[in-house]
PDB file of C-alpha atoms in Angstrom:
ATOM      1  CA  GLU M 745     -20.323 -26.871  11.444  1.00 87.00           C
ATOM      2  CA  ALA M 746     -20.898 -24.997  14.277  1.00 87.00           C
ATOM      3  CA  PHE M 747     -17.812 -22.475  13.795  1.00 89.00           C
ATOM      4  CA  LEU M 748     -18.395 -22.653   9.729  1.00 88.00           C
ATOM      5  CA  LYS M 749     -21.179 -20.814  10.252  1.00 89.00           C
ATOM      6  CA  LYS M 750     -21.690 -18.527  12.847  1.00 86.00           C
ATOM      7  CA  SER M 751     -17.992 -17.144  11.116  1.00 85.00           C
ATOM      8  CA  TRP M 752     -19.336 -16.807   7.603  1.00 84.00           C
ATOM      9  CA  THR M 753     -21.278 -13.812   8.514  1.00 86.00           C
ATOM     10  CA  ARG M 754     -17.704 -12.341   9.608  1.00 86.00           C
ATOM     11  CA  PRO M 755     -16.345  -8.514   8.544  1.00 77.00           C
ATOM     12  CA  LEU M 756     -14.358  -8.014   5.758  1.00 75.00           C
ATOM     13  CA  ILE M 757     -10.893  -7.728   5.659  1.00 72.00           C
ATOM     14  CA  SER M 758      -9.548  -4.834   7.109  1.00 65.00           C
ATOM     15  CA  ASP M 759      -5.812  -2.756   5.594  1.00 64.00           C
ATOM     16  CA  GLU M 760      -5.528  -1.268   8.597  1.00 62.00           C
ATOM     17  CA  TYR M 761      -5.388  -3.036  10.309  1.00 58.00           C
ATOM     18  CA  GLY M 762      -2.500  -5.827   8.515  1.00 63.00           C
ATOM     19  CA  GLN M 763      -5.249  -8.313   8.504  1.00 68.00           C
ATOM     20  CA  LEU M 764      -5.183 -12.393   6.289  1.00 84.00           C
ATOM     21  CA  PRO M 765      -7.412 -14.386   7.734  1.00 86.00           C
ATOM     22  CA  CYS M 766      -6.530 -18.104   8.017  1.00 91.00           C
ATOM     23  CA  LEU M 767      -8.469 -20.837   6.122  1.00 93.00           C
ATOM     24  CA  PRO M 768     -11.264 -21.910   8.846  1.00 93.00           C
ATOM     25  CA  GLU M 769      -9.475 -24.728   8.877  1.00 95.00           C
ATOM     26  CA  THR M 770      -6.035 -24.203   9.643  1.00 96.00           C
ATOM     27  CA  THR M 771      -8.061 -21.959  12.845  1.00 96.00           C
ATOM     28  CA  GLU M 772      -9.774 -25.783  13.802  1.00 96.00           C
ATOM     29  CA  ARG M 773      -6.056 -27.274  14.135  1.00 96.00           C
ATOM     30  CA  ARG M 774      -5.117 -24.733  15.988  1.00 97.00           C
ATOM     31  CA  ILE M 775      -7.546 -25.243  18.389  1.00 96.00           C
ATOM     32  CA  GLU M 776      -6.785 -28.650  18.522  1.00 96.00           C
ATOM     33  CA  LEU M 777      -2.852 -27.899  19.665  1.00 96.00           C
ATOM     34  CA  GLY M 778      -4.082 -26.095  22.281  1.00 95.00           C
ATOM     35  CA  LEU M 779      -6.895 -28.921  23.838  1.00 93.00           C
ATOM     36  CA  ARG M 780      -3.975 -30.906  24.171  1.00 91.00           C
ATOM     37  CA  ILE M 781      -2.143 -28.930  26.546  1.00 86.00           C
ATOM     38  CA  GLU M 782      -5.600 -27.778  28.865  1.00 70.00           C
ATOM     39  CA  THR M 783      -6.197 -28.349  32.183  1.00 72.00           C
ATOM     40  CA  GLU M 784      -8.718 -28.156  35.224  1.00 70.00           C
ATOM     41  CA  LYS M 785      -6.582 -24.592  35.531  1.00 72.00           C
ATOM     42  CA  SER M 786      -6.582 -23.543  32.132  1.00 82.00           C
ATOM     43  CA  ARG M 787      -8.011 -19.943  30.706  1.00 93.00           C
ATOM     44  CA  CYS M 788      -6.609 -18.739  26.842  1.00 96.00           C
ATOM     45  CA  LEU M 789      -6.119 -16.201  25.475  1.00 97.00           C
ATOM     46  CA  VAL M 790      -5.673 -14.887  21.845  1.00 97.00           C
ATOM     47  CA  LEU M 791      -3.905 -11.620  20.882  1.00 96.00           C
ATOM     48  CA  GLY M 792      -5.932  -9.833  17.422  1.00 92.00           C
ATOM     49  CA  ASP M 793      -8.417 -12.368  16.165  1.00 93.00           C
ATOM     50  CA  ASP M 794      -9.439 -11.508  12.701  1.00 91.00           C
ATOM     51  CA  ASP M 795      -8.482 -15.742  12.780  1.00 94.00           C
ATOM     52  CA  LEU M 796     -11.733 -16.306  15.085  1.00 95.00           C
ATOM     53  CA  MET M 797      -9.690 -17.907  17.161  1.00 96.00           C
ATOM     54  CA  SER M 798     -11.830 -17.651  20.540  1.00 96.00           C
ATOM     55  CA  LEU M 799     -14.844 -17.794  19.191  1.00 95.00           C
ATOM     56  CA  CYS M 800     -13.128 -21.473  17.653  1.00 96.00           C
ATOM     57  CA  TRP M 801     -11.842 -22.387  20.833  1.00 96.00           C
ATOM     58  CA  SER M 802     -15.552 -21.252  22.981  1.00 94.00           C
ATOM     59  CA  LEU M 803     -17.189 -23.583  20.575  1.00 94.00           C
ATOM     60  CA  LYS M 804     -14.853 -26.768  21.565  1.00 93.00           C
ATOM     61  CA  SER M 805     -14.272 -26.137  25.175  1.00 92.00           C
ATOM     62  CA  ASP M 806     -15.466 -25.127  28.736  1.00 91.00           C
ATOM     63  CA  ILE M 807     -12.679 -23.334  29.543  1.00 93.00           C
ATOM     64  CA  PRO M 808     -12.558 -19.816  29.705  1.00 95.00           C
ATOM     65  CA  CYS M 809     -11.022 -17.948  26.373  1.00 96.00           C
ATOM     66  CA  ASP M 810     -10.121 -14.298  26.439  1.00 97.00           C
ATOM     67  CA  VAL M 811      -9.540 -12.156  23.467  1.00 96.00           C
ATOM     68  CA  PHE M 812      -7.976  -8.514  23.187  1.00 96.00           C
ATOM     69  CA  GLU M 813      -8.581  -7.058  20.130  1.00 92.00           C
ATOM     70  CA  LEU M 814      -8.514  -3.231  18.864  1.00 89.00           C
ATOM     71  CA  ASP M 815     -11.235  -3.529  15.503  1.00 90.00           C
ATOM     72  CA  ASP M 816     -14.218  -2.500  16.361  1.00 92.00           C
ATOM     73  CA  ARG M 817     -15.345  -4.543  13.863  1.00 92.00           C
ATOM     74  CA  LEU M 818     -14.395  -7.564  15.334  1.00 92.00           C
ATOM     75  CA  LEU M 819     -15.170  -6.748  18.774  1.00 94.00           C
ATOM     76  CA  HIS M 820     -18.872  -6.151  18.014  1.00 93.00           C
ATOM     77  CA  PHE M 821     -19.037  -9.875  15.984  1.00 93.00           C
ATOM     78  CA  LEU M 822     -17.554 -11.649  18.780  1.00 95.00           C
ATOM     79  CA  ARG M 823     -20.066  -9.485  21.276  1.00 94.00           C
ATOM     80  CA  ALA M 824     -22.482 -10.887  19.079  1.00 93.00           C
ATOM     81  CA  GLN M 825     -22.140 -14.445  19.179  1.00 91.00           C
ATOM     82  CA  ASP M 826     -24.384 -16.662  22.090  1.00 84.00           C
ATOM     83  CA  VAL M 827     -21.166 -18.820  23.095  1.00 89.00           C
ATOM     84  CA  PRO M 828     -20.354 -19.945  26.804  1.00 89.00           C
ATOM     85  CA  GLY M 829     -16.755 -18.227  28.209  1.00 92.00           C
ATOM     86  CA  LEU M 830     -15.990 -16.095  25.335  1.00 95.00           C
ATOM     87  CA  ALA M 831     -14.767 -12.480  27.481  1.00 95.00           C
ATOM     88  CA  VAL M 832     -14.376  -9.663  24.952  1.00 95.00           C
ATOM     89  CA  HIS M 833     -12.146  -6.770  25.113  1.00 95.00           C
ATOM     90  CA  LYS M 834     -11.322  -3.821  23.479  1.00 93.00           C
ATOM     91  CA  ARG M 835      -7.127  -2.987  23.324  1.00 86.00           C
ATOM     92  CA  ASP M 836      -4.387  -1.338  22.532  1.00 86.00           C
ATOM     93  CA  LEU M 837      -1.438  -3.617  22.940  1.00 88.00           C
ATOM     94  CA  THR M 838       1.676  -1.239  22.992  1.00 89.00           C
ATOM     95  CA  THR M 839       0.765  -0.285  26.854  1.00 87.00           C
ATOM     96  CA  GLY M 840       1.574  -4.536  27.186  1.00 92.00           C
ATOM     97  CA  MET M 841      -1.324  -6.113  29.372  1.00 95.00           C
ATOM     98  CA  PRO M 842      -3.328  -5.007  32.469  1.00 93.00           C
ATOM     99  CA  PRO M 843      -1.062  -6.434  35.203  1.00 95.00           C
ATOM    100  CA  GLU M 844      -4.568  -8.296  36.339  1.00 95.00           C
ATOM    101  CA  TYR M 845      -3.846 -10.637  33.386  1.00 96.00           C
ATOM    102  CA  HIS M 846      -0.033 -11.700  34.254  1.00 97.00           C
ATOM    103  CA  GLY M 847       0.560 -14.925  34.555  1.00 96.00           C
ATOM    104  CA  ARG M 848      -3.422 -15.999  33.819  1.00 95.00           C
ATOM    105  CA  TYR M 849      -2.967 -18.085  30.632  1.00 96.00           C
ATOM    106  CA  HIS M 850      -2.357 -21.511  30.383  1.00 96.00           C
ATOM    107  CA  VAL M 851      -2.616 -21.396  26.319  1.00 97.00           C
ATOM    108  CA  VAL M 852      -1.586 -17.643  24.566  1.00 98.00           C
ATOM    109  CA  TYR M 853      -2.633 -17.306  20.747  1.00 98.00           C
ATOM    110  CA  THR M 854      -1.414 -15.044  18.044  1.00 96.00           C
ATOM    111  CA  ASP M 855      -0.480 -13.802  14.738  1.00 94.00           C
ATOM    112  CA  PRO M 856       1.478 -10.639  14.118  1.00 92.00           C
ATOM    113  CA  MET M 857       2.694  -8.904  11.847  1.00 87.00           C
ATOM    114  CA  TYR M 858       5.638  -8.886  10.235  1.00 88.00           C
ATOM    115  CA  THR M 859       7.550  -5.464  11.310  1.00 90.00           C
ATOM    116  CA  ARG M 860       9.952  -6.590  14.073  1.00 93.00           C
ATOM    117  CA  GLU M 861       9.040  -3.153  16.512  1.00 93.00           C
ATOM    118  CA  GLY M 862       5.056  -5.125  16.182  1.00 91.00           C
ATOM    119  CA  MET M 863       6.175  -9.035  17.255  1.00 94.00           C
ATOM    120  CA  ASP M 864       8.225  -7.282  19.525  1.00 96.00           C
ATOM    121  CA  MET M 865       4.887  -6.159  21.407  1.00 95.00           C
ATOM    122  CA  PHE M 866       3.527  -8.524  21.289  1.00 96.00           C
ATOM    123  CA  PHE M 867       6.340 -11.289  22.385  1.00 97.00           C
ATOM    124  CA  LEU M 868       6.176  -9.277  25.591  1.00 97.00           C
ATOM    125  CA  CYS M 869       2.558  -9.043  25.644  1.00 97.00           C
ATOM    126  CA  CYS M 870       2.819 -13.437  25.595  1.00 97.00           C
ATOM    127  CA  SER M 871       5.380 -13.346  28.256  1.00 98.00           C
ATOM    128  CA  GLN M 872       3.756 -11.371  30.887  1.00 98.00           C
ATOM    129  CA  ALA M 873       0.222 -13.518  30.560  1.00 97.00           C
ATOM    130  CA  LEU M 874       1.857 -16.868  30.525  1.00 97.00           C
ATOM    131  CA  SER M 875       1.028 -18.950  32.953  1.00 95.00           C
ATOM    132  CA  PRO M 876       4.284 -19.864  35.587  1.00 94.00           C
ATOM    133  CA  GLU M 877       3.553 -23.781  34.808  1.00 92.00           C
ATOM    134  CA  PRO M 878       4.958 -25.833  33.108  1.00 90.00           C
ATOM    135  CA  GLY M 879       2.774 -27.250  30.335  1.00 93.00           C
ATOM    136  CA  ALA M 880       1.530 -23.240  29.493  1.00 96.00           C
ATOM    137  CA  ARG M 881       2.919 -22.878  26.300  1.00 97.00           C
ATOM    138  CA  ILE M 882       1.993 -19.663  23.529  1.00 98.00           C
ATOM    139  CA  PHE M 883       1.276 -20.778  20.238  1.00 98.00           C
ATOM    140  CA  LEU M 884       2.575 -18.496  17.306  1.00 98.00           C
ATOM    141  CA  THR M 885       1.629 -17.944  13.831  1.00 97.00           C
ATOM    142  CA  THR M 886       5.309 -16.433  12.130  1.00 95.00           C
ATOM    143  CA  ARG M 887       6.970 -17.865   8.878  1.00 92.00           C
ATOM    144  CA  PRO M 888      10.605 -16.769  10.537  1.00 93.00           C
ATOM    145  CA  ASP M 889      12.188 -16.464   6.547  1.00 90.00           C
ATOM    146  CA  LEU M 890       9.936 -13.873   6.328  1.00 86.00           C
ATOM    147  CA  ILE M 891       9.890 -11.556   8.482  1.00 90.00           C
ATOM    148  CA  GLU M 892      11.454  -8.367  10.196  1.00 91.00           C
ATOM    149  CA  ASP M 893      15.012  -9.284  11.856  1.00 94.00           C
ATOM    150  CA  GLY M 894      14.028 -13.073  11.206  1.00 92.00           C
ATOM    151  CA  GLU M 895      16.915 -14.519  11.631  1.00 94.00           C
ATOM    152  CA  LEU M 896      16.810 -13.759  15.349  1.00 96.00           C
ATOM    153  CA  LEU M 897      13.821 -14.675  16.751  1.00 97.00           C
ATOM    154  CA  LYS M 898      15.461 -17.098  19.329  1.00 97.00           C
ATOM    155  CA  GLU M 899      17.403 -14.642  20.849  1.00 97.00           C
ATOM    156  CA  ARG M 900      14.040 -11.825  20.606  1.00 97.00           C
ATOM    157  CA  LEU M 901      12.710 -14.241  22.569  1.00 98.00           C
ATOM    158  CA  SER M 902      15.280 -15.381  24.806  1.00 98.00           C
ATOM    159  CA  GLN M 903      14.941 -11.667  25.910  1.00 97.00           C
ATOM    160  CA  VAL M 904      11.248 -12.051  27.562  1.00 97.00           C
ATOM    161  CA  GLY M 905      11.934 -14.849  28.639  1.00 98.00           C
ATOM    162  CA  LEU M 906      10.801 -17.455  25.866  1.00 98.00           C
ATOM    163  CA  GLU M 907      11.677 -20.612  24.342  1.00 98.00           C
ATOM    164  CA  ILE M 908      10.317 -21.960  20.769  1.00 98.00           C
ATOM    165  CA  ALA M 909       9.789 -25.534  22.340  1.00 97.00           C
ATOM    166  CA  TYR M 910       8.585 -27.143  18.934  1.00 97.00           C
ATOM    167  CA  HIS M 911       8.745 -26.017  14.971  1.00 98.00           C
ATOM    168  CA  ARG M 912       6.192 -27.027  12.582  1.00 97.00           C
ATOM    169  CA  VAL M 913       6.755 -25.452   9.398  1.00 97.00           C
ATOM    170  CA  ASP M 914       3.285 -24.958   6.944  1.00 95.00           C
ATOM    171  CA  PHE M 915       1.282 -25.005   9.100  1.00 96.00           C
ATOM    172  CA  SER M 916      -0.747 -22.963   8.699  1.00 96.00           C
ATOM    173  CA  ARG M 917      -2.722 -22.188   5.603  1.00 94.00           C
ATOM    174  CA  TYR M 918      -4.335 -18.450   4.124  1.00 91.00           C
ATOM    175  CA  ARG M 919      -6.006 -17.627   0.943  1.00 85.00           C
ATOM    176  CA  TRP M 920      -4.559 -14.136  -0.774  1.00 74.00           C
ATOM    177  CA  PRO M 921      -7.436 -11.123  -0.993  1.00 69.00           C
ATOM    178  CA  ARG M 922      -6.726  -9.828  -4.301  1.00 69.00           C
ATOM    179  CA  THR M 923      -6.005  -6.550  -2.381  1.00 67.00           C
ATOM    180  CA  VAL M 924      -3.260  -8.331  -0.640  1.00 65.00           C
ATOM    181  CA  ALA M 925      -1.526  -9.134  -4.196  1.00 67.00           C
ATOM    182  CA  GLN M 926      -1.762  -6.389  -5.734  1.00 70.00           C
ATOM    183  CA  ARG M 927      -0.552  -4.508  -2.730  1.00 69.00           C
ATOM    184  CA  ALA M 928       2.540  -6.996  -2.377  1.00 69.00           C
ATOM    185  CA  LEU M 929       2.550  -6.950  -6.324  1.00 71.00           C
ATOM    186  CA  ARG M 930       2.965  -2.424  -5.869  1.00 72.00           C
ATOM    187  CA  GLN M 931       5.549  -3.151  -2.753  1.00 70.00           C
ATOM    188  CA  LEU M 932       7.808  -5.480  -4.340  1.00 70.00           C
ATOM    189  CA  GLN M 933       8.760  -4.173  -7.747  1.00 71.00           C
ATOM    190  CA  GLY M 934       8.958  -1.421  -5.955  1.00 70.00           C
ATOM    191  CA  LYS M 935      12.583  -3.332  -4.712  1.00 68.00           C
ATOM    192  CA  GLY M 936      13.293  -4.532  -8.462  1.00 70.00           C
ATOM    193  CA  LEU M 937      11.881  -7.422  -8.639  1.00 69.00           C
ATOM    194  CA  SER M 938      10.162  -8.421 -12.067  1.00 73.00           C
ATOM    195  CA  SER M 939       6.506  -7.404 -12.242  1.00 72.00           C
ATOM    196  CA  HIS M 940       6.488 -10.914 -15.130  1.00 73.00           C
ATOM    197  CA  LEU M 941       7.519 -12.944 -11.944  1.00 71.00           C
ATOM    198  CA  LEU M 942       5.795 -11.228  -8.908  1.00 69.00           C
ATOM    199  CA  THR M 943       2.212 -11.752 -11.299  1.00 71.00           C
ATOM    200  CA  HIS M 944       2.881 -15.217 -11.410  1.00 70.00           C
ATOM    201  CA  LEU M 945       3.864 -15.702  -7.984  1.00 67.00           C
ATOM    202  CA  LEU M 946       1.550 -14.447  -6.192  1.00 69.00           C
ATOM    203  CA  ALA M 947      -1.251 -15.771  -8.536  1.00 71.00           C
ATOM    204  CA  VAL M 948      -0.604 -18.901  -6.070  1.00 72.00           C
ATOM    205  CA  PRO M 949      -3.385 -19.459  -4.467  1.00 75.00           C
ATOM    206  CA  LEU M 950      -2.614 -20.479  -0.489  1.00 82.00           C
ATOM    207  CA  TYR M 951       0.076 -18.550   1.082  1.00 85.00           C
ATOM    208  CA  HIS M 952       1.357 -20.697   4.365  1.00 92.00           C
ATOM    209  CA  ALA M 953       2.995 -19.952   7.656  1.00 94.00           C
ATOM    210  CA  ASP M 954       4.865 -21.808  10.358  1.00 97.00           C
ATOM    211  CA  MET M 955       3.977 -23.114  14.472  1.00 98.00           C
ATOM    212  CA  LEU M 956       5.605 -22.243  16.636  1.00 98.00           C
ATOM    213  CA  GLU M 957       4.995 -23.654  19.678  1.00 98.00           C
ATOM    214  CA  VAL M 958       6.851 -21.428  22.786  1.00 98.00           C
ATOM    215  CA  LYS M 959       7.105 -21.731  26.395  1.00 98.00           C
ATOM    216  CA  ARG M 960       9.440 -20.242  29.089  1.00 97.00           C
ATOM    217  CA  ILE M 961      12.485 -20.966  29.231  1.00 96.00           C
ATOM    218  CA  ALA M 962      13.778 -22.775  32.172  1.00 86.00           C
TER     219      ALA M 962
END
């Protein structure tokens, strides 16, 4: 209830940053996964936060949480929330994580874009940020069957010293905003797919993505 009350005034979706916020119950389910592994040394990191993960975490836990975000509207919204332990940073992740944040986090959340270049950038930042503690985890939300070079996902993670510990299929749910459906329709039509078929496919109210629990390679 507290999360819903604070999140309903969030900024609208920005096409510029490829945002597609998940349902509030999905945000809460993701947070519950991280809370199961928290320790006294824990610190939480959220890389990109259109799902308001940092806000939900800070309402449920006394463990400090940092969020790195580029959208000024989200930064302003999160900074205005009266919750303890939440530190909000504006950061362009193309330059990686600042050295002072390396190895600092026991729990890392991210839901990156689906292009290979963009996702690999987030993989590197996650690897840099993750604590060397054996129980430290990255909770990565994505769709391996839809991302660019998804068949190489395990190899791409291994290149930055990471591996998948657990794979939860269809864990996350999203509503299709009309603007997203219209954009997808235009892009897919350009690939020769039937507009009649696409209209029915995109009329499905919910989109699903998987949750990958990722750890350092032992």
